[in-house]
Coordinates of C-alpha atoms and ligand atoms in Angstrom, one line a residue:
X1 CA -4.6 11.0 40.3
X2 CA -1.3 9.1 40.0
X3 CA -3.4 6.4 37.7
X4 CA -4.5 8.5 35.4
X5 CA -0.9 10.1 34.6
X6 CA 0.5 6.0 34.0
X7 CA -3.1 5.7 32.0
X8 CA -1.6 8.6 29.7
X9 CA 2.1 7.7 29.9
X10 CA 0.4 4.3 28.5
X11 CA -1.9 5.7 25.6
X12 CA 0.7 7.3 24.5
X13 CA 2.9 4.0 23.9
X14 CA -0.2 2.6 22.8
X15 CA -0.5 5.0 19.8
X16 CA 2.8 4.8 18.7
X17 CA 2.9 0.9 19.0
X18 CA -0.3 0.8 16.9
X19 CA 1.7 1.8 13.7
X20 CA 4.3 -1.3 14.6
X21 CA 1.5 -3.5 15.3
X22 CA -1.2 -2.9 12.6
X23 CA 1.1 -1.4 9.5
X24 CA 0.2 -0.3 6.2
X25 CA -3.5 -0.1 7.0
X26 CA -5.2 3.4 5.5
X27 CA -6.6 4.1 8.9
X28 CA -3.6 3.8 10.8
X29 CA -1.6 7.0 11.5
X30 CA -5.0 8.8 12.2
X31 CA -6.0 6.0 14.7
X32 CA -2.3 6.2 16.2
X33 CA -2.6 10.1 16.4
X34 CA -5.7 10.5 18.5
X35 CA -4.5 7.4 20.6
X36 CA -1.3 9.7 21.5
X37 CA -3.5 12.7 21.4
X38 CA -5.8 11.3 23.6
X39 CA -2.9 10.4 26.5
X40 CA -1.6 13.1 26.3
X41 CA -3.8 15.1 27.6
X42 CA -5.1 12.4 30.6
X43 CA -1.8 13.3 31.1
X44 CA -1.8 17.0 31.2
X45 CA -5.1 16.7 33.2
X46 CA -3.6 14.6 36.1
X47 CA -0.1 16.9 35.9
X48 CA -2.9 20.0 35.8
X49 CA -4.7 18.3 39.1
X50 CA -1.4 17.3 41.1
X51 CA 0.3 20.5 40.9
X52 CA -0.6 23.6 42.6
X53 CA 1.2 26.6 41.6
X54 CA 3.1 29.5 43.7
X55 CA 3.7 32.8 42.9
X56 CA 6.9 34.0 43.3
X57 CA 6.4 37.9 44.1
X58 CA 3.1 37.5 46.4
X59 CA 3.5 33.5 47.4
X60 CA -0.8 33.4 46.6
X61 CA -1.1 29.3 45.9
X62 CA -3.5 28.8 43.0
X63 CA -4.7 25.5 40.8
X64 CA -4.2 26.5 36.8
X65 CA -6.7 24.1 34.2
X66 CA -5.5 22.3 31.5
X67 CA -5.6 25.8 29.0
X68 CA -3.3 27.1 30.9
X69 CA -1.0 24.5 31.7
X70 CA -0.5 24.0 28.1
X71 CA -0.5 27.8 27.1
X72 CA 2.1 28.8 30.4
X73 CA 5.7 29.6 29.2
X74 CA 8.0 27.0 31.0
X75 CA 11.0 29.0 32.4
X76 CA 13.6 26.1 34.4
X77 CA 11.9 24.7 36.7
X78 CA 9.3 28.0 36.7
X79 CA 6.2 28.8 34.2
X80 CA 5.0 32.1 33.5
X81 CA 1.5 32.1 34.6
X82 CA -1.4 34.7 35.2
X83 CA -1.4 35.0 39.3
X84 CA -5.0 35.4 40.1
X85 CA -4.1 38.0 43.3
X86 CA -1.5 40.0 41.6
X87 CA -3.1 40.4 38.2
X88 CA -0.2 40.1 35.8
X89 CA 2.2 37.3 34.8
X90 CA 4.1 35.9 37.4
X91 CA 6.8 33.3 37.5
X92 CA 5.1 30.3 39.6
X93 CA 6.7 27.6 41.0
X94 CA 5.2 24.1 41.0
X95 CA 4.1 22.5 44.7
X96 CA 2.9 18.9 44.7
X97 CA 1.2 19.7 47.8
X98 CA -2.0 17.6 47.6
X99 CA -0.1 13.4 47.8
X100 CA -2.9 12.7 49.7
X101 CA -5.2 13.0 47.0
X102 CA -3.6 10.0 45.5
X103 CA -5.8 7.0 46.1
Ligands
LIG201 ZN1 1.1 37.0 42.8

């Protein structure tokens, strides 16, 4: 999953280099846009598939989708997310438990 975040980190430079590299053209900014648009969320969706998520009053380990990775309050190092055991919003802690799914 580690490609796809660098395949984001790299649409994202793509987009705004678009504007250096084909200026003054009507099209432009709305290409640039959905270039950025675009990486950004490859990588949300690899952040959204590396992390797994810990809740702090039960300790239940849960996967969040991409919704709710953008929608979940960041608090430190924390976001405030819905834990699926204790039914209310939680303070979770990110894990990068699952390296071995890097290939
Ligand atoms: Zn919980």
């Amino acid at each position: 999953m580690k490609k796809f975040k660098y395949l984001g980190l790299l649409l994202i430079l793509l987009g705004i280099l678009v504007n250096f590299i084909i200026p003054n053209r009507k099209y432009t900014i709305i290409i640039s846009i959905f270039i950025v648009l675009l990486g950004f969320i490859i990588y949300l969706y690899s952040a959204t598939k590396r992390l797994t998520w810990q809740c702090e009053e039960c300790g239940y380990k849960f996967k969040i989708n991409i919704l709710e990775f953008i929608l979940g309050i960041n608090v430190i190092d924390t976001k405030l997310l819905y834990c699926q055991k204790c039914h209310k919003r939680t303070n979770c802690k990110a894990l990068k438990l699952d390296k071995t799914n890097d290939h």
